[in-house]
Amino acid sequence: MKIVPFGDAPDSAVLPGEAVDISGASADSIRALLREGSSRHTQASYRAAIRYWAAWHALRLGAPLVLPLPAAAVLQFIADHVGHAAPSGIAYDLPPDVDAALVAARVKRAAGSFKLATVRHRLAVLSEAHELRGLPNPCRTQAVQTVLSRVRSAYARRGEQPARKDALTREPLERLLATCDDTLTGLRDRALLLFAWASGGRRRSEVVRATMENTRRSGDGFLYTLGHSKTNQQGAERADNHKPIVGRAAQALDAWLAAAGIQEGPIFRRVRRGGVVAEGLGPESVRHIVRKRAAQAGLEGDYGAHSLRSGFVTEAGRQGLALGEIMAMTGHASVASVVGYHRAGAALSSKAARLLDGCPDPSPGR
């Protein structure tokens, strides 16, 4: 059985279980539902991962990628892409000619190693392809799980932590906002940055889904109803689905809507030459706006769309907000996902770090 879970065509998708007898029309419907239930970013990343697996398998092992994949092939993939200690330093098993061929096939941007996060993503996609077909999953074997556990420990001992975007806490955010003038683009960017940050650090997909229909006026502000999110895939009705847009964020949003003349549809839109307000922004545009404004503000560091989310949580921790209140705004489902940023923000104001403050100095001679 050749692997075709996401295929080359953008409308292909994995069917949940090869043993299920589904008619052609029903199969098309299931594929449509799978596509609609996944974000464009997720679909694109899964297609890229499967294409890489197929190219690597053909070039490295000399055979088409067929499911189920043996655990030995997965272990070879790990050895090829994860750095391990060698007499000459950190080494990888991927042959240079295979590496060059993967780049030539345009399934890899450049020769060299992957980040550990990329390797883990590739493995996660392969694992899901097996699970959806009800096949023995090599990624869940003890051998693969043991190796991955040792890999994480080895990288941690080397001090190689997962890369994170710098957090846009209040001070750097203010510098970004200062670059936004009163042109249409400036008004839009100011409104977008404040909307995303002040409403709880919205994800970029959530920002571009804001419309005049799901963002209603309430008092002197707005309420954005988040009907679907990463942690609420089913769109269940929850009390914390409603995110407040108040204060400066509401004022900036009012100014943008008035200047752009938006009365229905997407709130955040492209501004074309001549001041033409066009179609809604895509998720990638949020990242572009943050990076552009950070560069204009002269900020040093690596900033992206996620910087707004991590910045909100870090600043909230710095100002002493309770974790539960923060999670109600952000929509995090797991404490583990948010507590790191919260603790980082609160670290400098920790009372435990100031136990000696105010105590007599026990210096000799006193």
CSV table of C-alpha atoms in Angstrom, one decimal:
chain,number,residue,atom,x,y,z
A,1,MET,CA,0.0,0.0,0.0
A,2,LYS,CA,1.6,3.3,-1.1
A,3,ILE,CA,1.2,6.2,1.2
A,4,VAL,CA,-1.0,8.9,-0.2
A,5,PRO,CA,-2.5,10.5,2.9
A,6,PHE,CA,-2.2,14.1,1.8
A,7,GLY,CA,-1.0,13.6,-1.7
A,8,ASP,CA,0.3,16.3,-4.2
A,9,ALA,CA,-3.2,17.6,-4.8
A,10,PRO,CA,-4.4,20.1,-2.2
A,11,ASP,CA,-7.8,18.4,-2.0
A,12,SER,CA,-6.6,15.0,-1.0
A,13,ALA,CA,-6.7,13.8,2.6
A,14,VAL,CA,-6.4,10.8,4.8
A,15,LEU,CA,-9.4,8.5,5.2
A,16,PRO,CA,-9.8,7.3,8.8
A,17,GLY,CA,-9.2,3.6,8.4
A,18,GLU,CA,-8.4,1.5,5.3
A,19,ALA,CA,-10.7,-1.3,6.4
A,20,VAL,CA,-13.8,0.9,6.3
A,21,ASP,CA,-15.8,0.4,3.1
A,22,ILE,CA,-16.8,4.0,1.9
A,23,SER,CA,-18.4,4.7,-1.4
A,24,GLY,CA,-16.7,7.2,-3.8
A,25,ALA,CA,-19.2,10.0,-3.1
A,26,SER,CA,-19.0,9.4,0.7
A,27,ALA,CA,-15.2,9.3,0.5
A,28,ASP,CA,-15.2,12.7,-1.2
A,29,SER,CA,-17.4,14.1,1.5
A,30,ILE,CA,-15.2,12.7,4.3
A,31,ARG,CA,-12.1,14.3,2.6
A,32,ALA,CA,-14.0,17.6,2.4
A,33,LEU,CA,-14.8,17.4,6.1
A,34,LEU,CA,-11.2,16.6,7.0
A,35,ARG,CA,-10.0,19.6,5.0
A,36,GLU,CA,-12.5,22.0,6.4
A,37,GLY,CA,-11.8,20.8,10.0
A,38,SER,CA,-8.0,21.6,9.6
A,39,SER,CA,-6.4,25.0,9.2
A,40,ARG,CA,-4.6,25.8,6.0
A,41,HIS,CA,-1.4,26.0,7.9
A,42,THR,CA,-1.9,22.5,9.3
A,43,GLN,CA,-2.8,21.1,5.9
A,44,ALA,CA,0.3,22.7,4.3
A,45,SER,CA,2.6,21.5,7.1
A,46,TYR,CA,1.3,17.9,6.9
A,47,ARG,CA,1.7,17.8,3.1
A,48,ALA,CA,5.3,19.1,3.4
A,49,ALA,CA,6.1,16.5,6.0
A,50,ILE,CA,4.7,13.6,3.9
A,51,ARG,CA,6.5,14.8,0.8
A,52,TYR,CA,9.7,14.9,2.7
A,53,TRP,CA,9.2,11.4,4.1
A,54,ALA,CA,8.5,10.1,0.6
A,55,ALA,CA,11.6,11.8,-1.0
A,56,TRP,CA,13.9,10.8,1.9
A,57,HIS,CA,12.7,7.1,1.8
A,58,ALA,CA,13.1,6.8,-1.9
A,59,LEU,CA,16.6,8.4,-1.9
A,60,ARG,CA,18.0,6.9,1.3
A,61,LEU,CA,16.4,3.5,1.3
A,62,GLY,CA,15.9,3.1,-2.4
A,63,ALA,CA,12.2,2.2,-2.3
A,64,PRO,CA,8.8,4.0,-2.3
A,65,LEU,CA,7.3,4.9,1.0
A,66,VAL,CA,4.8,2.2,2.0
A,67,LEU,CA,2.8,1.9,5.2
A,68,PRO,CA,3.2,0.5,7.7
A,69,LEU,CA,6.8,1.6,7.9
A,70,PRO,CA,9.1,-0.6,10.0
A,71,ALA,CA,10.6,0.8,13.2
A,72,ALA,CA,14.1,0.4,11.7
A,73,ALA,CA,13.3,2.9,9.0
A,74,VAL,CA,12.1,5.4,11.6
A,75,LEU,CA,15.3,4.9,13.6
A,76,GLN,CA,17.4,5.5,10.5
A,77,PHE,CA,15.4,8.7,9.9
A,78,ILE,CA,16.2,9.9,13.5
A,79,ALA,CA,19.9,9.0,13.1
A,80,ASP,CA,20.0,10.9,9.8
A,81,HIS,CA,18.4,14.1,11.2
A,82,VAL,CA,19.3,14.3,14.9
A,83,GLY,CA,22.8,15.3,15.9
A,84,HIS,CA,24.8,12.8,18.0
A,85,ALA,CA,28.2,13.0,19.6
A,86,ALA,CA,31.1,11.9,17.5
A,87,PRO,CA,34.9,12.2,17.8
A,88,SER,CA,34.8,15.2,15.4
A,89,GLY,CA,31.9,16.8,17.2
A,90,ILE,CA,28.1,16.7,16.5
A,91,ALA,CA,27.4,14.4,13.5
A,92,TYR,CA,24.5,13.3,11.4
A,93,ASP,CA,24.1,10.1,9.4
A,94,LEU,CA,22.4,11.7,6.3
A,95,PRO,CA,24.8,11.2,3.4
A,96,PRO,CA,25.8,14.6,1.7
A,97,ASP,CA,24.6,13.4,-1.7
A,98,VAL,CA,21.2,12.4,-0.4
A,99,ASP,CA,21.0,15.8,1.4
A,100,ALA,CA,21.8,17.6,-1.8
A,101,ALA,CA,19.2,15.6,-3.7
A,102,LEU,CA,16.5,16.5,-1.1
A,103,VAL,CA,17.3,20.1,-1.6
A,104,ALA,CA,17.3,19.7,-5.4
A,105,ALA,CA,13.8,18.0,-5.1
A,106,ARG,CA,12.6,21.1,-3.2
A,107,VAL,CA,11.4,19.2,-0.2
A,108,LYS,CA,14.2,20.8,1.9
A,109,ARG,CA,15.2,24.5,1.9
A,110,ALA,CA,18.9,24.0,2.4
A,111,ALA,CA,21.5,21.3,3.1
A,112,GLY,CA,22.3,20.6,6.7
A,113,SER,CA,20.5,19.6,9.9
A,114,PHE,CA,17.0,20.1,11.0
A,115,LYS,CA,15.9,21.7,14.2
A,116,LEU,CA,14.8,19.1,16.7
A,117,ALA,CA,11.3,20.6,16.6
A,118,THR,CA,11.1,19.9,12.8
A,119,VAL,CA,12.2,16.3,13.3
A,120,ARG,CA,9.6,15.8,16.0
A,121,HIS,CA,6.9,17.3,13.7
A,122,ARG,CA,7.9,14.9,10.8
A,123,LEU,CA,7.6,12.0,13.2
A,124,ALA,CA,4.2,13.2,14.5
A,125,VAL,CA,2.8,13.4,11.0
A,126,LEU,CA,4.1,9.9,10.2
A,127,SER,CA,2.6,8.6,13.4
A,128,GLU,CA,-0.8,10.2,12.6
A,129,ALA,CA,-0.8,8.7,9.1
A,130,HIS,CA,-0.5,5.2,10.7
A,131,GLU,CA,-3.1,5.9,13.4
A,132,LEU,CA,-5.7,7.1,10.9
A,133,ARG,CA,-5.3,3.9,8.9
A,134,GLY,CA,-5.4,1.7,11.9
A,135,LEU,CA,-1.9,0.3,11.1
A,136,PRO,CA,0.8,-0.7,13.6
A,137,ASN,CA,2.6,2.5,14.5
A,138,PRO,CA,6.4,2.3,14.4
A,139,CYS,CA,6.6,5.7,16.2
A,140,ARG,CA,5.0,4.1,19.3
A,141,THR,CA,7.4,1.2,19.5
A,142,GLN,CA,9.6,1.0,22.6
A,143,ALA,CA,12.8,1.3,20.6
A,144,VAL,CA,11.7,4.6,18.9
A,145,GLN,CA,10.2,6.0,22.1
A,146,THR,CA,13.4,5.2,24.1
A,147,VAL,CA,15.6,6.8,21.5
A,148,LEU,CA,13.5,10.0,21.4
A,149,SER,CA,13.6,10.2,25.2
A,150,ARG,CA,17.4,10.0,25.1
A,151,VAL,CA,17.5,12.6,22.3
A,152,ARG,CA,15.6,15.1,24.3
A,153,SER,CA,17.9,14.6,27.3
A,154,ALA,CA,21.0,14.9,25.1
A,155,TYR,CA,19.8,18.2,23.5
A,156,ALA,CA,18.9,19.5,27.0
A,157,ARG,CA,22.4,18.7,28.3
A,158,ARG,CA,23.9,20.5,25.4
A,159,GLY,CA,21.9,23.5,26.3
A,160,GLU,CA,19.9,23.4,23.1
A,161,GLN,CA,16.4,24.4,24.0
A,162,PRO,CA,13.5,24.8,21.6
A,163,ALA,CA,13.6,28.1,19.9
A,164,ARG,CA,11.0,30.6,21.0
A,165,LYS,CA,10.0,33.9,19.6
A,166,ASP,CA,10.8,36.9,21.9
A,167,ALA,CA,7.8,38.0,23.9
A,168,LEU,CA,6.2,41.4,23.1
A,169,THR,CA,5.7,42.6,26.7
A,170,ARG,CA,4.4,46.1,27.3
A,171,GLU,CA,7.6,48.1,26.6
A,172,PRO,CA,8.5,46.6,23.2
A,173,LEU,CA,4.8,46.5,22.2
A,174,GLU,CA,4.6,50.3,22.8
A,175,ARG,CA,7.6,50.7,20.5
A,176,LEU,CA,5.8,48.8,17.8
A,177,LEU,CA,2.7,50.9,18.2
A,178,ALA,CA,4.8,54.1,18.0
A,179,THR,CA,5.7,53.2,14.4
A,180,CYS,CA,2.0,53.1,13.4
A,181,ASP,CA,1.0,56.5,11.8
A,182,ASP,CA,-2.5,57.7,10.9
A,183,THR,CA,-2.4,56.3,7.3
A,184,LEU,CA,-4.8,53.5,6.6
A,185,THR,CA,-2.0,51.0,7.0
A,186,GLY,CA,-0.9,52.5,10.2
A,187,LEU,CA,-4.4,52.6,11.6
A,188,ARG,CA,-4.9,49.0,10.6
A,189,ASP,CA,-1.7,47.7,12.1
A,190,ARG,CA,-2.2,49.6,15.4
A,191,ALA,CA,-5.7,48.2,15.7
A,192,LEU,CA,-4.5,44.7,14.8
A,193,LEU,CA,-1.6,44.7,17.3
A,194,LEU,CA,-3.8,46.0,20.1
A,195,PHE,CA,-6.7,43.7,19.3
A,196,ALA,CA,-4.4,40.6,19.2
A,197,TRP,CA,-2.5,41.5,22.4
A,198,ALA,CA,-5.1,43.0,24.6
A,199,SER,CA,-7.8,40.4,24.0
A,200,GLY,CA,-5.6,37.7,25.5
A,201,GLY,CA,-2.8,37.2,22.9
A,202,ARG,CA,-4.9,35.9,20.1
A,203,ARG,CA,-3.4,33.4,17.6
A,204,ARG,CA,-2.9,34.7,14.1
A,205,SER,CA,-5.6,32.5,12.7
A,206,GLU,CA,-8.0,33.9,15.3
A,207,VAL,CA,-7.1,37.5,14.5
A,208,VAL,CA,-7.9,37.1,10.8
A,209,ARG,CA,-11.2,35.3,11.6
A,210,ALA,CA,-12.5,38.5,13.4
A,211,THR,CA,-15.4,39.9,11.5
A,212,MET,CA,-18.1,42.5,12.0
A,213,GLU,CA,-20.5,39.7,12.6
A,214,ASN,CA,-18.6,38.0,15.5
A,215,THR,CA,-17.2,41.2,17.0
A,216,ARG,CA,-20.0,43.2,18.4
A,217,ARG,CA,-20.1,46.6,20.2
A,218,SER,CA,-20.7,46.4,24.0
A,219,GLY,CA,-20.7,49.6,26.0
A,220,ASP,CA,-17.6,51.6,25.1
A,221,GLY,CA,-15.8,48.5,23.7
A,222,PHE,CA,-16.3,45.3,21.8
A,223,LEU,CA,-16.8,41.6,22.5
A,224,TYR,CA,-15.1,39.2,20.1
A,225,THR,CA,-16.8,35.8,20.1
A,226,LEU,CA,-14.2,33.1,19.4
A,227,GLY,CA,-16.4,30.3,18.0
A,228,HIS,CA,-13.5,28.1,17.1
A,229,SER,CA,-9.9,27.9,18.3
A,230,LYS,CA,-6.9,25.5,18.6
A,231,THR,CA,-8.2,24.4,22.0
A,232,ASN,CA,-11.9,24.4,21.0
A,233,GLN,CA,-11.9,22.5,17.7
A,234,GLN,CA,-15.6,21.6,18.1
A,235,GLY,CA,-16.7,25.1,18.6
A,236,ALA,CA,-18.4,24.3,22.0
A,237,GLU,CA,-20.2,27.1,23.7
A,238,ARG,CA,-18.1,28.3,26.6
A,239,ALA,CA,-18.2,31.4,28.9
A,240,ASP,CA,-14.7,32.3,28.0
A,241,ASN,CA,-15.4,32.3,24.2
A,242,HIS,CA,-16.1,36.1,24.5
A,243,LYS,CA,-13.0,38.2,24.5
A,244,PRO,CA,-13.2,41.9,25.6
A,245,ILE,CA,-11.7,44.6,23.4
A,246,VAL,CA,-11.7,47.7,25.6
A,247,GLY,CA,-9.7,50.8,26.4
A,248,ARG,CA,-6.9,51.7,23.9
A,249,ALA,CA,-7.6,48.5,21.9
A,250,ALA,CA,-11.3,49.5,21.4
A,251,GLN,CA,-10.3,53.1,20.5
A,252,ALA,CA,-7.8,51.8,17.9
A,253,LEU,CA,-10.3,49.4,16.4
A,254,ASP,CA,-13.0,52.2,16.2
A,255,ALA,CA,-10.5,54.5,14.4
A,256,TRP,CA,-9.6,51.7,11.8
A,257,LEU,CA,-13.2,50.7,11.1
A,258,ALA,CA,-14.3,54.4,10.6
A,259,ALA,CA,-11.3,55.2,8.3
A,260,ALA,CA,-11.7,52.0,6.3
A,261,GLY,CA,-15.5,52.2,6.1
A,262,ILE,CA,-15.9,48.5,7.2
A,263,GLN,CA,-19.4,47.6,8.1
A,264,GLU,CA,-19.5,43.8,7.4
A,265,GLY,CA,-17.2,40.9,6.8
A,266,PRO,CA,-13.5,40.6,7.8
A,267,ILE,CA,-12.2,43.4,10.1
A,268,PHE,CA,-8.5,43.3,9.2
A,269,ARG,CA,-8.0,43.7,5.5
A,270,ARG,CA,-5.4,44.4,2.9
A,271,VAL,CA,-4.7,48.0,2.0
A,272,ARG,CA,-3.8,48.4,-1.6
A,273,ARG,CA,-2.2,51.3,-3.5
A,274,GLY,CA,-4.3,54.4,-3.5
A,275,GLY,CA,-5.8,53.5,-0.1
A,276,VAL,CA,-8.1,50.8,-1.5
A,277,VAL,CA,-9.3,48.6,1.3
A,278,ALA,CA,-9.5,45.1,-0.1
A,279,GLU,CA,-10.0,41.5,1.0
A,280,GLY,CA,-9.3,40.1,4.5
A,281,LEU,CA,-5.8,39.3,5.6
A,282,GLY,CA,-4.4,35.8,5.8
A,283,PRO,CA,-2.7,34.4,8.9
A,284,GLU,CA,0.8,34.9,7.4
A,285,SER,CA,0.1,38.6,7.2
A,286,VAL,CA,0.0,38.9,11.0
A,287,ARG,CA,3.5,37.5,11.3
A,288,HIS,CA,4.6,39.9,8.5
A,289,ILE,CA,3.1,42.9,10.3
A,290,VAL,CA,4.8,42.1,13.6
A,291,ARG,CA,8.1,41.5,12.0
A,292,LYS,CA,7.9,44.7,9.9
A,293,ARG,CA,6.9,46.9,12.8
A,294,ALA,CA,9.6,45.3,15.1
A,295,ALA,CA,12.2,46.1,12.4
A,296,GLN,CA,10.9,49.7,12.1
A,297,ALA,CA,11.0,50.1,15.9
A,298,GLY,CA,14.7,48.9,15.9
A,299,LEU,CA,13.9,46.0,18.3
A,300,GLU,CA,16.7,43.4,18.6
A,301,GLY,CA,15.5,39.8,18.7
A,302,ASP,CA,13.3,37.3,16.9
A,303,TYR,CA,9.7,38.5,16.8
A,304,GLY,CA,6.7,36.9,15.2
A,305,ALA,CA,2.9,36.5,15.6
A,306,HIS,CA,3.3,34.3,18.6
A,307,SER,CA,5.3,37.1,20.3
A,308,LEU,CA,1.9,38.8,20.9
A,309,ARG,CA,0.6,35.8,22.8
A,310,SER,CA,3.7,35.1,24.8
A,311,GLY,CA,4.0,38.8,25.5
A,312,PHE,CA,0.5,39.1,26.9
A,313,VAL,CA,1.1,36.1,29.3
A,314,THR,CA,4.5,37.3,30.4
A,315,GLU,CA,3.3,40.9,31.1
A,316,ALA,CA,0.3,39.5,32.9
A,317,GLY,CA,2.6,37.5,35.2
A,318,ARG,CA,4.8,40.5,35.6
A,319,GLN,CA,1.8,42.5,36.8
A,320,GLY,CA,0.7,39.8,39.2
A,321,LEU,CA,-2.5,38.6,37.5
A,322,ALA,CA,-3.8,35.2,38.6
A,323,LEU,CA,-3.1,32.3,36.3
A,324,GLY,CA,-6.8,31.3,36.1
A,325,GLU,CA,-7.7,34.9,35.0
A,326,ILE,CA,-4.9,34.8,32.3
A,327,MET,CA,-6.0,31.4,31.0
A,328,ALA,CA,-9.6,32.6,30.7
A,329,MET,CA,-8.3,35.4,28.4
A,330,THR,CA,-5.8,33.3,26.4
A,331,GLY,CA,-7.9,30.2,26.1
A,332,HIS,CA,-5.0,27.9,27.0
A,333,ALA,CA,-6.4,24.4,27.9
A,334,SER,CA,-3.2,23.3,29.7
A,335,VAL,CA,-1.5,25.0,32.6
A,336,ALA,CA,1.8,23.6,31.4
A,337,SER,CA,1.5,25.5,28.2
A,338,VAL,CA,1.1,28.9,29.9
A,339,VAL,CA,2.9,28.6,33.3
A,340,GLY,CA,6.4,29.0,31.8
A,341,TYR,CA,5.7,32.5,30.4
A,342,HIS,CA,3.7,33.4,33.5
A,343,ARG,CA,6.6,32.5,35.8
A,344,ALA,CA,9.1,34.3,33.6
A,345,GLY,CA,7.1,37.5,33.9
A,346,ALA,CA,6.6,37.2,37.6
A,347,ALA,CA,10.2,36.2,38.4
A,348,LEU,CA,11.6,39.7,39.1
A,349,SER,CA,8.7,40.6,41.4
A,350,SER,CA,8.9,37.3,43.4
A,351,LYS,CA,8.8,37.9,47.1
A,352,ALA,CA,10.9,34.7,47.6
A,353,ALA,CA,13.8,36.4,45.8
A,354,ARG,CA,13.7,39.3,48.3
A,355,LEU,CA,13.7,37.5,51.6
A,356,LEU,CA,16.9,39.4,52.7
A,357,ASP,CA,15.5,42.8,51.8
A,358,GLY,CA,15.0,44.9,54.9
A,359,CYS,CA,17.0,42.5,57.1
A,360,PRO,CA,20.0,43.8,59.1
A,361,ASP,CA,23.3,43.5,57.4
A,362,PRO,CA,25.3,40.8,59.3
A,363,SER,CA,28.7,42.0,58.0
A,364,PRO,CA,31.7,41.4,60.3
A,365,GLY,CA,32.3,44.3,62.8
A,366,ARG,CA,28.7,45.3,63.0
